GROMACS .gro file of C-alpha atoms in nm:
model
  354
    1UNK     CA    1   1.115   0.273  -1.135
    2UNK     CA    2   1.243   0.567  -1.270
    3UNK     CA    3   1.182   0.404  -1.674
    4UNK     CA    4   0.863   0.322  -1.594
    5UNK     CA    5   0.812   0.714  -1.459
    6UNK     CA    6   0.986   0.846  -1.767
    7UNK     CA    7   0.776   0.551  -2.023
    8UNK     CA    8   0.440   0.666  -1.848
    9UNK     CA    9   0.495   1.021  -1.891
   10UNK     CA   10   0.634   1.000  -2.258
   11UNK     CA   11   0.274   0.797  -2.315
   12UNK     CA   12   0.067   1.037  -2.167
   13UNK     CA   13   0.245   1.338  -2.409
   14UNK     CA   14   0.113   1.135  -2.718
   15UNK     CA   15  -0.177   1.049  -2.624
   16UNK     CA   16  -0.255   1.411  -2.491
   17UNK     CA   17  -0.121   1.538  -2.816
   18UNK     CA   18  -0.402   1.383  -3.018
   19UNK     CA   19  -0.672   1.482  -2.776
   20UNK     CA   20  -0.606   1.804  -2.596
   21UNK     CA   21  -0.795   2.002  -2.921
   22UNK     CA   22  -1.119   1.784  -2.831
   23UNK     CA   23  -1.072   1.867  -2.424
   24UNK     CA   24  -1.029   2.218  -2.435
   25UNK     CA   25  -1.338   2.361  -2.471
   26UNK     CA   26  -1.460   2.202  -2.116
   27UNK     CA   27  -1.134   2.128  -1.891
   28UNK     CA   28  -0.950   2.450  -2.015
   29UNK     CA   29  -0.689   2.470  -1.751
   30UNK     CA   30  -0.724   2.153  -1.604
   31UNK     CA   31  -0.422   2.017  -1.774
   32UNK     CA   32  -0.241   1.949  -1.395
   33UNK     CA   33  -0.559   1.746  -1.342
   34UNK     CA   34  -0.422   1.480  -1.611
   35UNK     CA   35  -0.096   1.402  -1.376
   36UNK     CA   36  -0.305   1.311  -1.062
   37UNK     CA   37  -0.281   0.931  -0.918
   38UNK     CA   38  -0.569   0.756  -1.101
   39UNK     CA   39  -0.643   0.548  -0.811
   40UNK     CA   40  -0.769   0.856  -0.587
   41UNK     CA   41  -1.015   0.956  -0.849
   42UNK     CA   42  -1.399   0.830  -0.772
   43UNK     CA   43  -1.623   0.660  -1.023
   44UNK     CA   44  -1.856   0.915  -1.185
   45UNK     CA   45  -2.256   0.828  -1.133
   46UNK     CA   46  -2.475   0.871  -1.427
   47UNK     CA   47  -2.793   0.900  -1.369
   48UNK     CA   48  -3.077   0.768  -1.658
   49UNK     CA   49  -3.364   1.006  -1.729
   50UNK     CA   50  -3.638   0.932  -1.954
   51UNK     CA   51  -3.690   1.279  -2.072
   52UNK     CA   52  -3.584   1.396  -2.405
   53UNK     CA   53  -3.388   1.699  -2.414
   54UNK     CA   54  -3.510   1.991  -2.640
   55UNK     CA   55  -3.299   2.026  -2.953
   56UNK     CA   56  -3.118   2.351  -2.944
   57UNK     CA   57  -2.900   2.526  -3.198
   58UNK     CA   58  -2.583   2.399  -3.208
   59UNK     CA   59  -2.323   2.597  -2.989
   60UNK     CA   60  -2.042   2.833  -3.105
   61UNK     CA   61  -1.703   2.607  -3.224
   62UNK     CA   62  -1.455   2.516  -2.963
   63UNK     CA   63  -1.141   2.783  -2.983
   64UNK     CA   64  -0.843   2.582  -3.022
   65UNK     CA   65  -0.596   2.555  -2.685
   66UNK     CA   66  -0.359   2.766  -2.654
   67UNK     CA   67  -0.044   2.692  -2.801
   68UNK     CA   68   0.141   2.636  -2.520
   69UNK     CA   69  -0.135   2.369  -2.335
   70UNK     CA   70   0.100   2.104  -2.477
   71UNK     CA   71   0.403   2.248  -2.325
   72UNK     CA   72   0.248   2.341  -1.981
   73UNK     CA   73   0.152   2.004  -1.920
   74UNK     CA   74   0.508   1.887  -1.982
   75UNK     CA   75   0.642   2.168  -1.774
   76UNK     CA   76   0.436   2.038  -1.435
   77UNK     CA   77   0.508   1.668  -1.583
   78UNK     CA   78   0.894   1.804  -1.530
   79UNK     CA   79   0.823   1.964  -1.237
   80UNK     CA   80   0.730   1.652  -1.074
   81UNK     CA   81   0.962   1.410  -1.169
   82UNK     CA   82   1.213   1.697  -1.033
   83UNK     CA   83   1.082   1.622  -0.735
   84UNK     CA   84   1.022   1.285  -0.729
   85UNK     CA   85   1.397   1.201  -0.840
   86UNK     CA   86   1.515   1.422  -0.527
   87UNK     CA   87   1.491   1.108  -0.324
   88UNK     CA   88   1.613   0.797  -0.382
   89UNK     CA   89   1.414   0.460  -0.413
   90UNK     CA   90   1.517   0.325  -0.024
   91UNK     CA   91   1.427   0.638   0.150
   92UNK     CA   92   1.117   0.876   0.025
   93UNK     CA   93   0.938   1.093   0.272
   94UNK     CA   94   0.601   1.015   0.460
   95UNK     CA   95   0.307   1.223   0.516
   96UNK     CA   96   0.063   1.058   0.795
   97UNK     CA   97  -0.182   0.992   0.528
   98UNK     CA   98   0.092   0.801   0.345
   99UNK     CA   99   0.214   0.585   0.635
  100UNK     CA  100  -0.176   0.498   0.737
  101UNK     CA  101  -0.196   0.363   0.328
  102UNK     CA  102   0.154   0.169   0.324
  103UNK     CA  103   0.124  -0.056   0.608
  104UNK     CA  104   0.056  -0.366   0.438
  105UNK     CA  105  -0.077  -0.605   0.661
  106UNK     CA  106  -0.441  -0.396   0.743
  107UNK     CA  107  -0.765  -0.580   0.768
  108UNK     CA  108  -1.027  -0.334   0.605
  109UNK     CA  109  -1.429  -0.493   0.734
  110UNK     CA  110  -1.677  -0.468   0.509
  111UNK     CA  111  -2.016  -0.406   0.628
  112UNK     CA  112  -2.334  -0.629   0.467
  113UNK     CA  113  -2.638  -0.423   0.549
  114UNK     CA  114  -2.956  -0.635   0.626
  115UNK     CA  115  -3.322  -0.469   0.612
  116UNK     CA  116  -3.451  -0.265   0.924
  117UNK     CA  117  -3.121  -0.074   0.907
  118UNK     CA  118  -2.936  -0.393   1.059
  119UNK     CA  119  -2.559  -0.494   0.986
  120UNK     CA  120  -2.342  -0.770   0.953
  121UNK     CA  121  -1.926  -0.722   1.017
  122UNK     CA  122  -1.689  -0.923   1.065
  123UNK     CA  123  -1.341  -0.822   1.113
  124UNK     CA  124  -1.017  -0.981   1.165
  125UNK     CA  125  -0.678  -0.842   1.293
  126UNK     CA  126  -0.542  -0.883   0.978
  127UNK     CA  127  -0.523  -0.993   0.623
  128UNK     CA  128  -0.202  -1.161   0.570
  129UNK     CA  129  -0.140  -1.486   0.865
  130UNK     CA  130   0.136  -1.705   0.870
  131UNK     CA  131   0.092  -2.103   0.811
  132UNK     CA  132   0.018  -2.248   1.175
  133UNK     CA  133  -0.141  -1.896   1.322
  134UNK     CA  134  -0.470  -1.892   1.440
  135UNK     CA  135  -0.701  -1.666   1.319
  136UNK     CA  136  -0.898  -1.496   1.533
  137UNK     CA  137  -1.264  -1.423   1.396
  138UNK     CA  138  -1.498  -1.156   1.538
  139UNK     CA  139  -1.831  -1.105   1.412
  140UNK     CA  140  -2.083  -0.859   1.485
  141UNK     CA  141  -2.485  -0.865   1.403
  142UNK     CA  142  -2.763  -0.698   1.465
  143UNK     CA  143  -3.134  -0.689   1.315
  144UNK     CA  144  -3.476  -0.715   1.362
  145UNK     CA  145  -3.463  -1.098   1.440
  146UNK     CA  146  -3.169  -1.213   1.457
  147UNK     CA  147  -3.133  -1.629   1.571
  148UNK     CA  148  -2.902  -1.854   1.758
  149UNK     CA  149  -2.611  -1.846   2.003
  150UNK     CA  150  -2.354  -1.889   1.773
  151UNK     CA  151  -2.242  -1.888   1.402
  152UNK     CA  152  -2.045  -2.080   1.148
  153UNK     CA  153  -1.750  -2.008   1.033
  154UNK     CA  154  -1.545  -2.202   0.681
  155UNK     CA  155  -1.269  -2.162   0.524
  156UNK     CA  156  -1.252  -2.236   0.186
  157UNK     CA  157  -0.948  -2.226  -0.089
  158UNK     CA  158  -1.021  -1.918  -0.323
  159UNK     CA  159  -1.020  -2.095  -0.684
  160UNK     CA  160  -1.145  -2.460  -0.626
  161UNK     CA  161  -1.354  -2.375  -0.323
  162UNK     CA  162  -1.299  -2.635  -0.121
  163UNK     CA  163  -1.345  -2.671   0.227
  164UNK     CA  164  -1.065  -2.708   0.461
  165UNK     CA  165  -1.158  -2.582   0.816
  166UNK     CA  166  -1.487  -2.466   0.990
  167UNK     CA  167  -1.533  -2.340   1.342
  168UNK     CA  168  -1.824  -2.227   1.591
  169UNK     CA  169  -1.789  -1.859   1.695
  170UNK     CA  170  -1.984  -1.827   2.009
  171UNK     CA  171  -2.199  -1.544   2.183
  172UNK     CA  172  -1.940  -1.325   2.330
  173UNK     CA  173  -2.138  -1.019   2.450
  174UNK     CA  174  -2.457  -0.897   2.291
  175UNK     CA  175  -2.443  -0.889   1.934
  176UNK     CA  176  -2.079  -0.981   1.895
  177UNK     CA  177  -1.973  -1.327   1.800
  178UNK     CA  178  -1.559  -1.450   1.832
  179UNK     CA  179  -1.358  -1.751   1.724
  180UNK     CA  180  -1.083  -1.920   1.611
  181UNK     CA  181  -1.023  -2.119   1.283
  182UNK     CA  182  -0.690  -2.279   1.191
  183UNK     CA  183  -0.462  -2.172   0.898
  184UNK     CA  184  -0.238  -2.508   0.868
  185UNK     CA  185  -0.308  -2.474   0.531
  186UNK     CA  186  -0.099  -2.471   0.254
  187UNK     CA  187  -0.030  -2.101   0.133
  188UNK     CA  188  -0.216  -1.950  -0.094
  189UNK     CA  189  -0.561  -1.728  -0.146
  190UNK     CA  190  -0.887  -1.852   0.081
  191UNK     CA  191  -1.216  -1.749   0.142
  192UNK     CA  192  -1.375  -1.691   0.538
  193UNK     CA  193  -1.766  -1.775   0.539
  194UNK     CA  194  -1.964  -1.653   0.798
  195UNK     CA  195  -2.263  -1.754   0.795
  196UNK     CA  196  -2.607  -1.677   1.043
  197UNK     CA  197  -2.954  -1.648   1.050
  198UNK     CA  198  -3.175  -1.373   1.030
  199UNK     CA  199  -3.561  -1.340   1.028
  200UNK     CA  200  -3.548  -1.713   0.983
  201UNK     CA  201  -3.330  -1.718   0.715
  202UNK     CA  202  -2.967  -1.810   0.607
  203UNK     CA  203  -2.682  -1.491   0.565
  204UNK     CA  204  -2.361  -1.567   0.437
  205UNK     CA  205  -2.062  -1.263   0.494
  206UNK     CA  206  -1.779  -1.344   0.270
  207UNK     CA  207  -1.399  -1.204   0.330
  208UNK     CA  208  -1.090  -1.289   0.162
  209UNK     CA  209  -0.735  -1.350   0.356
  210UNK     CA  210  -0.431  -1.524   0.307
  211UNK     CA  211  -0.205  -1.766   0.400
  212UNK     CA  212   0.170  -1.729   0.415
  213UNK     CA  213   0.454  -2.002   0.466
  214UNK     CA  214   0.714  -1.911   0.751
  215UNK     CA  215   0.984  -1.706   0.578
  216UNK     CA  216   1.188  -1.659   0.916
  217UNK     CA  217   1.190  -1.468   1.191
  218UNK     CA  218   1.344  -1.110   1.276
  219UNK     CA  219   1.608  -1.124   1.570
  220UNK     CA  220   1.610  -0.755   1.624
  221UNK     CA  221   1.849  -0.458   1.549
  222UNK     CA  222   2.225  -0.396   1.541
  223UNK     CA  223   2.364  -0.026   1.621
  224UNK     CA  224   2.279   0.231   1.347
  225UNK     CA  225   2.553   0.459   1.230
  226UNK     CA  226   2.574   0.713   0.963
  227UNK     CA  227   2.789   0.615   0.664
  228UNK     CA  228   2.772   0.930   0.396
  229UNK     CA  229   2.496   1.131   0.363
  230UNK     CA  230   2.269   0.825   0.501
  231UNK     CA  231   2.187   0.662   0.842
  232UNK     CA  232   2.194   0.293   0.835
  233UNK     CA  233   1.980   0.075   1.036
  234UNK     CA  234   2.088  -0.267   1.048
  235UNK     CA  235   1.809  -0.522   1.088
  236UNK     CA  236   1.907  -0.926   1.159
  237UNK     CA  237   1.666  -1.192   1.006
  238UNK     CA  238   1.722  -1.533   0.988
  239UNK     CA  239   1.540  -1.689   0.663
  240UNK     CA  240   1.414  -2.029   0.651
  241UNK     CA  241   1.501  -2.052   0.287
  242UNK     CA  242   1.764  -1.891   0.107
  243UNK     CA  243   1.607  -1.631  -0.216
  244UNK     CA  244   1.609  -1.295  -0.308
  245UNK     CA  245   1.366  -1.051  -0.046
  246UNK     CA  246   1.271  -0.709  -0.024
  247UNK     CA  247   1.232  -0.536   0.347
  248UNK     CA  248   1.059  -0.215   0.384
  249UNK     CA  249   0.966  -0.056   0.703
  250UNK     CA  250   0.839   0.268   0.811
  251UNK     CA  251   1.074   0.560   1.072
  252UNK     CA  252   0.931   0.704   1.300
  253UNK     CA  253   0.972   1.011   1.548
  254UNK     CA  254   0.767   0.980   1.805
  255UNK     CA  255   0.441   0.990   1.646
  256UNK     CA  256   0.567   1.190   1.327
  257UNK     CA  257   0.597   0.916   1.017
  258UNK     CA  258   0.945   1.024   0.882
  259UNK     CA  259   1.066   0.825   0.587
  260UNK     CA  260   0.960   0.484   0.416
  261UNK     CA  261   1.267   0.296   0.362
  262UNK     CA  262   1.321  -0.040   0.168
  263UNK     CA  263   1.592  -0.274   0.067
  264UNK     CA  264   1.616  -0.570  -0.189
  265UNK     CA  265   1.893  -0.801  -0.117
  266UNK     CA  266   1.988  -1.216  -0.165
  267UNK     CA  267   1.989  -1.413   0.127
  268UNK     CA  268   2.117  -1.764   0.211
  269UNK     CA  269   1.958  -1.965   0.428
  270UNK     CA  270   2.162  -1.845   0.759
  271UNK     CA  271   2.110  -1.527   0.967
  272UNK     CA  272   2.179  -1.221   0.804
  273UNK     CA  273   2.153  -0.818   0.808
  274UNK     CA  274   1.957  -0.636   0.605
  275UNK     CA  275   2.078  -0.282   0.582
  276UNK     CA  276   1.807   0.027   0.556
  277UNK     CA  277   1.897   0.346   0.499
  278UNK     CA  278   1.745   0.626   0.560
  279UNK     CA  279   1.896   0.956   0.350
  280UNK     CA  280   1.992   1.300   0.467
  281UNK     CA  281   1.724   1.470   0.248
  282UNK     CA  282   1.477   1.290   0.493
  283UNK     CA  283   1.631   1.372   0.798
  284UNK     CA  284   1.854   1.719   0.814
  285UNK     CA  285   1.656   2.056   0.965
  286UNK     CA  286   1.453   1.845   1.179
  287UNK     CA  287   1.430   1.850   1.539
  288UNK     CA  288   1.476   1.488   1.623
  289UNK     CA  289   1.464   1.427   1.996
  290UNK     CA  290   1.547   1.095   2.188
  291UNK     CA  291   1.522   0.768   2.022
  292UNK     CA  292   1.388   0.651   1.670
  293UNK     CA  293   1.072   0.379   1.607
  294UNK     CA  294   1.151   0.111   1.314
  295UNK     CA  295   0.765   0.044   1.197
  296UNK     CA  296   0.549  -0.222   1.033
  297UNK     CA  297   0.810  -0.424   0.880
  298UNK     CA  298   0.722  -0.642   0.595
  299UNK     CA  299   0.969  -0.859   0.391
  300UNK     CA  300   0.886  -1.003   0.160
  301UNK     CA  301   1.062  -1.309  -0.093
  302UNK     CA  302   1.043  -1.241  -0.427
  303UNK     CA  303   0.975  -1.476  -0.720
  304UNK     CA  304   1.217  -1.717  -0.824
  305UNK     CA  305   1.047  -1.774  -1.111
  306UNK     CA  306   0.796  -1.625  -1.371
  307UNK     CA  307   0.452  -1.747  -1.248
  308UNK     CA  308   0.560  -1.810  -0.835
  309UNK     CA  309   0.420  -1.627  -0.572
  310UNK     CA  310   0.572  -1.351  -0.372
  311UNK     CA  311   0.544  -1.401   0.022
  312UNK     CA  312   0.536  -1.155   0.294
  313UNK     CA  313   0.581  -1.184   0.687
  314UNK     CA  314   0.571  -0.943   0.933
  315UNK     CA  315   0.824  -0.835   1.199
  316UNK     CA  316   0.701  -0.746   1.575
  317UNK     CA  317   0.395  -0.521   1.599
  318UNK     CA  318   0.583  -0.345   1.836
  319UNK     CA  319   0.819  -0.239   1.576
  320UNK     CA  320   1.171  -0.143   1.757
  321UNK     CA  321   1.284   0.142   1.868
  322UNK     CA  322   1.680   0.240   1.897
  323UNK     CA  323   1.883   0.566   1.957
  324UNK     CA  324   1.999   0.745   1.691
  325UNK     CA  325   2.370   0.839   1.677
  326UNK     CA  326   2.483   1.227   1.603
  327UNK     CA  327   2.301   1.332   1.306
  328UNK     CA  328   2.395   1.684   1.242
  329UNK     CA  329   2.650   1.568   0.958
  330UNK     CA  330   2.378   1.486   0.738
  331UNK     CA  331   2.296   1.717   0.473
  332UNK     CA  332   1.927   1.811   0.338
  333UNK     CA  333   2.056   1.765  -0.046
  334UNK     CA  334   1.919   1.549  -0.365
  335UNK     CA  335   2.040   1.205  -0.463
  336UNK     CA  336   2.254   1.197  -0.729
  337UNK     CA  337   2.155   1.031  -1.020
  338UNK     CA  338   2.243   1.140  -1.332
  339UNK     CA  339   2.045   0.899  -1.555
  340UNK     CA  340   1.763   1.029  -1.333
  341UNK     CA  341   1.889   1.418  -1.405
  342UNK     CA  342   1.937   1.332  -1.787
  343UNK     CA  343   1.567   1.216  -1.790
  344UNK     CA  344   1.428   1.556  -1.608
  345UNK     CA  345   1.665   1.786  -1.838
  346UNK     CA  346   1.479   1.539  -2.161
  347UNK     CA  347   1.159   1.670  -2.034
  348UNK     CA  348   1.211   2.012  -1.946
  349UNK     CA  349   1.388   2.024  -2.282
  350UNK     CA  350   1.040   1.876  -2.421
  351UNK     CA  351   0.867   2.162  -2.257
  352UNK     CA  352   1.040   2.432  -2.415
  353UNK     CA  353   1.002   2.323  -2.757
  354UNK     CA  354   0.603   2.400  -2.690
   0.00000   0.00000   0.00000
């Protein structure tokens, strides 16, 4: 992770290079702007008008930027990573926004308006089911006219589209439709169909889920101790197959998110312990009273080869929650890593040079 960080920030500096002169006029001191996550920035609307806009003398020449735009960006670039590199890769820090976005097995509905301000939902209790698991469909409808007791329900495989299971979700209260359709399926990407009738004619809702083969089962936690400057939590699974998997889960203090932790280790195809850790730079100067909550576990088993699937399960929705022992030893301090520290003194070296 840490290459990719420095390779995307050492992209951005030439590509900014050849630009920023062109930019400045408009976004003068909107350099920070550049560093924000790309995926939290909305689409911009355009609206077409077919007027034609008055020609007008042409406006006074752009100043140049400053000649230390360059190097400002690459000082809050610096900045950044600095912080980012302060915690290491198993055990980063979670806002409550950031837990709510991580958990990976989440459901979102999508709403299908109809006319007469009437809407079609259906919503399941999550994306992700394991081969053999029913899946439970609920469906709700209103509209001007809307027909029949029940409604259909198919799945269907994502690429060919081929049926493999239907079902009848019946009137369950007013408005809201529920069933169940089977997922012995093999794994892989499918398609839910639900399809009704309104003002006489045919609707079809579309979602997409997936199907997962059993990886294994989690068989709970051992006792967590505190080995350096981190607490490990010891979590047993027993794998159905033997391959390389990743576990991440989510600590919790009470209600207050504290860490996302994750581990990638090889497993055989008895039980085993998968060791999380959560480090002292997560933990130290904070009141932590009674026990601890383990959260939305997810492992999943990586590729074995270029062009296989990765597959997740899911441990208890319950989570587990243990007690802690004495944390006061653990210290509120960095990781060390000094390929990490090499790369942040490389940038802030960049910086100066501006």
């Amino acid at each position: 992770m840490p290459y990719r960080a420095l390779s995307l920030t050492l992209a951005i500096t030439a590509g900014v290079a050849g630009t920023v002169w062109l930019l400045s006029a408009e976004n003068e001191g909107s350099f920070r702007g550049l560093l924000q996550d790309t995926n939290s920035s909305a689409p911009q609307m355009v609206s077409n008008q077919d007027t034609v806009a008055p020609a007008t003398p042409a406006g006074p020449v752009p100043e140049p930027p400053s000649e230390n735009a360059l190097g400002f960006m690459l000082a809050s670039v610096a900045e950044e990573y600095q912080q980012t590199i302060r915690y290491p890769d198993y055990s980063v820090p979670l806002t409550k926004a950031q837990a709510e976005a991580y958990q990976g097995n989440r459901y979102h509905p999508v709403v299908l308006p109809l006319e007469g301000d009437g809407r079609f939902v259906v919503t399941l209790d999550k994306f992700r089911f394991s081969q053999g698991e029913p899946i439970l469909v609920v469906a709700s409808l209103n509209g001007r006219q809307v027909f029949g007791q029940s409604l259909s329900a198919t799945l269907e495989t994502a690429g060919e589209r081929g049926r493999v299971a239907s079902a009848e979700l019946e009137n369950a209260d007013p408005g809201y439709y529920q069933g169940t359709v089977s997922s012995d399926h093999p794994p892989g990407e499918y398609r839910l169909i639900v399809e009704a009738r309104v003002d006489g004619k045919p609707v079809r809702h579309v979602s997409s889920l997936t199907i997962e083969p059993d990886l294994g089962s989690f068989e709970g936690l051992e006792t967590a101790y505190v080995s350096g400057n981190d607490l490990v939590i010891p979590v047993r699974f027993d794998p159905e197959q033997s391959g390389y998997y990743a576990l991440s889960a989510q600590l919790y203090s009470g209600e207050t998110p504290l860490a996302q932790l994750q581990q990638e280790t090889s497993l055989g195809s008895s039980s085993a312990v998968i060791r999380l850790k959560a480090h002292g730079s997560v933990l130290a100067n904070r009141d932590i009273q009674g026990t601890l909550q383990l959260r939305h576990l997810q492992i999943r088993r990586l590729p074995a080869a270029p062009g296989d699937r990765t597959d997740y399960a899911f441990g208890p929705e319950e989570g587990y929650e243990f007690s802690p022992p004495d944390l006061d030893g653990l210290r509120d301090q960095p990781a060390m890593n000094p390929e990490s520290e090499q790369r942040a003194a490389l940038l802030r070296q960049l910086a100066d040079k501006f």
